[in-house]
C-alpha positions as CSV (number, residue, x, y, z in Angstrom):
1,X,-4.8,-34.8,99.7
2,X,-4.3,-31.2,98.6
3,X,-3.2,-30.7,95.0
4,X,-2.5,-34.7,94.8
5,X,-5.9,-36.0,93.7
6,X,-6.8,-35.2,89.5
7,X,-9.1,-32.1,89.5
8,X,-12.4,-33.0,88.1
9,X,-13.9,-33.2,85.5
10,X,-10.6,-31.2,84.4
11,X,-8.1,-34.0,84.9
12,X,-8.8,-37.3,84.6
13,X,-5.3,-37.9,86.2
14,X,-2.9,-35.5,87.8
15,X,-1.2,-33.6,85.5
16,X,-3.7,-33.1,82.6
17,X,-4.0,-29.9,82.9
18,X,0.0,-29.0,82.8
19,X,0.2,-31.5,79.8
20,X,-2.6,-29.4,78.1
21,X,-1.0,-26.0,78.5
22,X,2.4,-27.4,77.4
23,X,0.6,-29.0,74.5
24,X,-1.1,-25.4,74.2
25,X,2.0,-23.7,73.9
26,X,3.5,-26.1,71.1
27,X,0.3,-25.7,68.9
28,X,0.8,-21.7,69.3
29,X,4.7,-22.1,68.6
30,X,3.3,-23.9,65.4
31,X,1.0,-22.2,64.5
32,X,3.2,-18.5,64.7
33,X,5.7,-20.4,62.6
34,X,3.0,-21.5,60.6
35,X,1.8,-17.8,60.1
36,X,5.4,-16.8,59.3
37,X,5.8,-19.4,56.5
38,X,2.5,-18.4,55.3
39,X,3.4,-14.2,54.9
40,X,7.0,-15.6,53.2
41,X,4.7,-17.6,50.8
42,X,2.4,-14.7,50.3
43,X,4.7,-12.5,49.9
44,X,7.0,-14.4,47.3
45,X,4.0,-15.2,45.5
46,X,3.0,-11.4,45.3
47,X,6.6,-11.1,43.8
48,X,6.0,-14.1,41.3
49,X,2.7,-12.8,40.3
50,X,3.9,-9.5,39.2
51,X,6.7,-10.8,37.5
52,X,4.3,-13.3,35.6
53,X,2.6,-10.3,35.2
54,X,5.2,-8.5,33.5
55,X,5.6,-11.4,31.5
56,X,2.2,-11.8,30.2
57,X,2.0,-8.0,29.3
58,X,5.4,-8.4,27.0
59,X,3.7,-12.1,25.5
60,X,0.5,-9.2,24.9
61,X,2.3,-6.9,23.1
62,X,4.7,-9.6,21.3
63,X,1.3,-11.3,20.4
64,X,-0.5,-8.1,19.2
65,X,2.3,-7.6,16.9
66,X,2.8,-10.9,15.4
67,X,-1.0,-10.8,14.9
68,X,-0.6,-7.6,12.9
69,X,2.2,-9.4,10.9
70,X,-0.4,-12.5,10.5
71,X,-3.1,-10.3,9.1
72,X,-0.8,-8.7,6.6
73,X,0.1,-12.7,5.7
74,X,-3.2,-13.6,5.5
75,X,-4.2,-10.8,3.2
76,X,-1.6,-11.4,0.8
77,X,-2.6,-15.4,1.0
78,X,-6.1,-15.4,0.5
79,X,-6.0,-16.3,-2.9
80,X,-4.5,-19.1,-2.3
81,X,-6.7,-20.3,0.7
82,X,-10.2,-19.5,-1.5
83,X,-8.7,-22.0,-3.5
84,X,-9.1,-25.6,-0.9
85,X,-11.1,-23.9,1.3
86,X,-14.2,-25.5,0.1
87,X,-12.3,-28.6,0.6
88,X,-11.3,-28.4,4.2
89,X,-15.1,-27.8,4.8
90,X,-16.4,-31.0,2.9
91,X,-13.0,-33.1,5.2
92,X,-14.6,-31.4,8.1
93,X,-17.7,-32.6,7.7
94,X,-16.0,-35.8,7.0
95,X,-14.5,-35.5,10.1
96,X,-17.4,-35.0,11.8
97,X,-20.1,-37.9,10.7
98,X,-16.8,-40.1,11.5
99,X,-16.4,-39.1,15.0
100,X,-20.3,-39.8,15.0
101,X,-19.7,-43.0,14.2
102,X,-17.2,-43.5,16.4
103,X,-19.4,-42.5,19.1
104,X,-21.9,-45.0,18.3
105,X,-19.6,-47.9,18.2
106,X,-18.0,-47.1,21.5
107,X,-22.1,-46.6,22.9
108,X,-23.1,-50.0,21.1
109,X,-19.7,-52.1,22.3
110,X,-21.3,-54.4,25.0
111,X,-23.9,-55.1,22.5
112,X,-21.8,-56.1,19.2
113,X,-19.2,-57.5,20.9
114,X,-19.7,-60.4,18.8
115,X,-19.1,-58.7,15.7
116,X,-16.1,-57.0,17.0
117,X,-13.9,-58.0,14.1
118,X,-16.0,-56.6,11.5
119,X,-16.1,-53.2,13.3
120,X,-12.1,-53.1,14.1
121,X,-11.7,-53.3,10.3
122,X,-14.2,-50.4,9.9
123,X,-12.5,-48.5,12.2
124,X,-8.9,-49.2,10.5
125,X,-10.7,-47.8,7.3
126,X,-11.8,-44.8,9.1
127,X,-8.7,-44.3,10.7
128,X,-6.9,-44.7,7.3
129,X,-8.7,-42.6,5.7
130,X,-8.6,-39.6,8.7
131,X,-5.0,-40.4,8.4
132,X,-4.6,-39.8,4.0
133,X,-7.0,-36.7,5.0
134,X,-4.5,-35.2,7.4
135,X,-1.4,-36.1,5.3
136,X,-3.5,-34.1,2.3
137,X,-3.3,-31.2,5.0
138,X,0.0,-31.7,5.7
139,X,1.1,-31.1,2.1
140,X,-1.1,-28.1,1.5
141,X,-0.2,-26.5,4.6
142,X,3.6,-27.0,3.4
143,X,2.7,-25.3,0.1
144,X,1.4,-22.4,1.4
145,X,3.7,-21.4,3.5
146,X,6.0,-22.0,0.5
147,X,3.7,-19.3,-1.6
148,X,4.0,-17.0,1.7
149,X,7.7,-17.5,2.0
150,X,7.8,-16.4,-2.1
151,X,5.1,-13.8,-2.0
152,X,7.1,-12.4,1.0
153,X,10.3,-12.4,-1.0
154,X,8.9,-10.9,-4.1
155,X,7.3,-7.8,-2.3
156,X,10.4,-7.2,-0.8
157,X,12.6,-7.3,-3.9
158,X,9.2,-5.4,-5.5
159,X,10.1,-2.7,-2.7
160,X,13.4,-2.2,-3.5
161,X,13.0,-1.7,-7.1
162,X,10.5,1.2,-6.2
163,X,12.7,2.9,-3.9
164,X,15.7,2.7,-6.6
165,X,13.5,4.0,-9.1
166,X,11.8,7.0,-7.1
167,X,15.4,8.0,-5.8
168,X,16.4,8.1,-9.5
169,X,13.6,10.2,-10.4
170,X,14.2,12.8,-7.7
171,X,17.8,12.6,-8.7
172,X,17.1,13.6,-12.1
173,X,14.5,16.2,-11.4
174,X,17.3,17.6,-8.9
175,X,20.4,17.7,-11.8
176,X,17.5,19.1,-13.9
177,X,16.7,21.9,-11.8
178,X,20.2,22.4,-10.9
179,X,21.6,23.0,-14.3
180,X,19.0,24.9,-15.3
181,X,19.3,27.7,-13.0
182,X,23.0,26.8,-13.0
183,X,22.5,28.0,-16.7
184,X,20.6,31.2,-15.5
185,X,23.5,32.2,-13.3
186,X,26.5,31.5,-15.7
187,X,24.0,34.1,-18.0
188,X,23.5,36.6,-15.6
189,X,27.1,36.6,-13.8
190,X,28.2,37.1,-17.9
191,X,25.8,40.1,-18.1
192,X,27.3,41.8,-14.8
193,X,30.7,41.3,-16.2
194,X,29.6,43.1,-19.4
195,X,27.8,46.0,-17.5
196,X,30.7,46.0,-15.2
197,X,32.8,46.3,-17.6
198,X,31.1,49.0,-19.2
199,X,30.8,51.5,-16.2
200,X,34.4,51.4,-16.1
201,X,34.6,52.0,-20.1
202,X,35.2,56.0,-20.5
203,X,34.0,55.8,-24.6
204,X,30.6,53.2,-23.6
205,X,27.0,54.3,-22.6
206,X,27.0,54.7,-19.2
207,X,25.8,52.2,-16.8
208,X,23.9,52.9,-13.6
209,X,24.6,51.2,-10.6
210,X,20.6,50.4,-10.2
211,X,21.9,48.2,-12.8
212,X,24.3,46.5,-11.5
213,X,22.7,45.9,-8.2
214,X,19.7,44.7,-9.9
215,X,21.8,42.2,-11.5
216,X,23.6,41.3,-8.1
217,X,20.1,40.8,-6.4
218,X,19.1,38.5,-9.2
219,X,22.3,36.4,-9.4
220,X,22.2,35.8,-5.6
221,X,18.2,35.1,-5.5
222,X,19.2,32.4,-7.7
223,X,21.7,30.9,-5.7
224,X,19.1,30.7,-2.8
225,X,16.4,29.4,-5.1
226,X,20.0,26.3,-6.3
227,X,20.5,26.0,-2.5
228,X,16.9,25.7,-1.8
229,X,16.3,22.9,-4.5
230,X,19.6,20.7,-4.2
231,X,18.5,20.9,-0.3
232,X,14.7,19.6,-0.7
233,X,15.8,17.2,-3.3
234,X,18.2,15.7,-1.5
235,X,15.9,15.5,1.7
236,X,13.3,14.0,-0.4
237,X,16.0,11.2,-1.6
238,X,16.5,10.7,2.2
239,X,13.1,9.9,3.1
240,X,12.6,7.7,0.2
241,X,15.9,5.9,1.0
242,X,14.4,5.5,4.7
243,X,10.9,3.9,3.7
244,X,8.9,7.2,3.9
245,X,6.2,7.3,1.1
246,X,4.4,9.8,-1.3
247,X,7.8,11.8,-2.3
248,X,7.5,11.5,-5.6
249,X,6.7,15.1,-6.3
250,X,8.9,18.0,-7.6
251,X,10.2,21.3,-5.9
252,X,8.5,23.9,-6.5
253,X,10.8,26.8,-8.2
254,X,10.2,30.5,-7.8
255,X,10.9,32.3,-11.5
256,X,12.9,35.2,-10.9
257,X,12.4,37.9,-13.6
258,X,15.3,39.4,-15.0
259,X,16.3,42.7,-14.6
């Protein structure tokens, strides 16, 4: 009878207890694979939370810019919202003692089921009037974007206008400057010539050469002080051509006295 009989209260017939560990080992087979596809699904869901991650942080910074753009739009429209606002508040209250109602008559149904004709008809009225209310909406929705669209436009063109005319104004004052102390220097280059011209004369008053040098040092102080301006002038037009603001201002010019 040895090892034949079942082994109580173990086996209730021979062989329960190999059946049980065979049955053991496939639960632990499933359950390792189990824990395998568990880490794959952790671990691809780590990789698809960070990449929704990254993706809400772009949507962020896309949204905080379009709101900046939003508030600039809603600035320039407030106007024209002032305007019906009092309007959407009355429809809104409108809106509201309807959905009241509403409310009641779905509460009340069993009880006026009777007079359900009457209240469908009510209802249509309601719903017609909800529906004239959002077409009214509708329209003055599609105006103002219209007014946004043209405002838009118009500050735009409005822009360009200013940059044309502050880059005409610099280029003035520039060719201004310019041939003013291009004018100095044709004066002062004539001068050397005539005191040149008389240190070299035998029968003229002689000429010292603290002169002449004094002249020299003037002429080429004023060539700095041309280069100097055209340079600024034309770095001012740059800025202005680039969007940059508060330009509009004149170089400032050293006066050189003459010898």
């Amino acid at each position: 009878e040895t090892n034949t009989l079942p082994f109580h209260p173990f086996e209730n017939q021979q062989g329960d207890i190999l059946r049980m560990e065979k049955e053991h080992q496939v639960l632990k087979e499933q359950l390792r694979e189990a824990e395998e596809k568990l880490e794959q699904l952790q671990s691809r869901s780590l990789e698809e939370i960070s990449t929704l991650e990254e993706l809400l942080k772009k949507s962020i910074e896309e949204t905080e810019v379009s709101q900046n753009e939003l508030d600039w739009f809603h600035q320039d429209s407030e106007a024209q919202m002032k305007k019906w606002q009092q309007e959407k508040k009355e429809n809104r209250e409108n809106l509201k003692a309807l959905r009241g109602t509403a409310k009641k008559h779905s509460d009340t149904n069993e009880r006026y089921l009777k007079t359900i004709d009457d209240k469908e008809k009510q209802y249509n009225a309601c719903l017609n009037t909800l529906l004239e209310t959002s077409n009214k909406f509708a329209n003055e929705k599609s105006k103002l974007e219209e007014l946004i669209k043209k405002s838009q436009g118009d500050s735009q063109e409005c822009e360009k206008r200013a940059v044309k005319a502050e880059v005409s104004v610099l280029q003035t004052w520039k060719e201004t400057e310019i041939w003013k102390l291009k004018g100095i220097i044709a004066k002062a280059e004539g001068n050397l010539r005539i005191l040149k011209a008389l240190s070299s004369s035998a029968s003229a008053a002689p000429v010292s050469k603290s002169q002449i040098d004094s002249w020299e040092i003037f002429i080429s102080n004023v060539k700095k002080q041309l280069e100097k301006v055209e340079a600024e002038y034309e770095e001012k037009i740059e800025l202005v051509k680039n969007g940059a603001r508060d330009c509009l201002s004149k170089v400032e010019i050293v006066d050189f006295p003459c010898p």
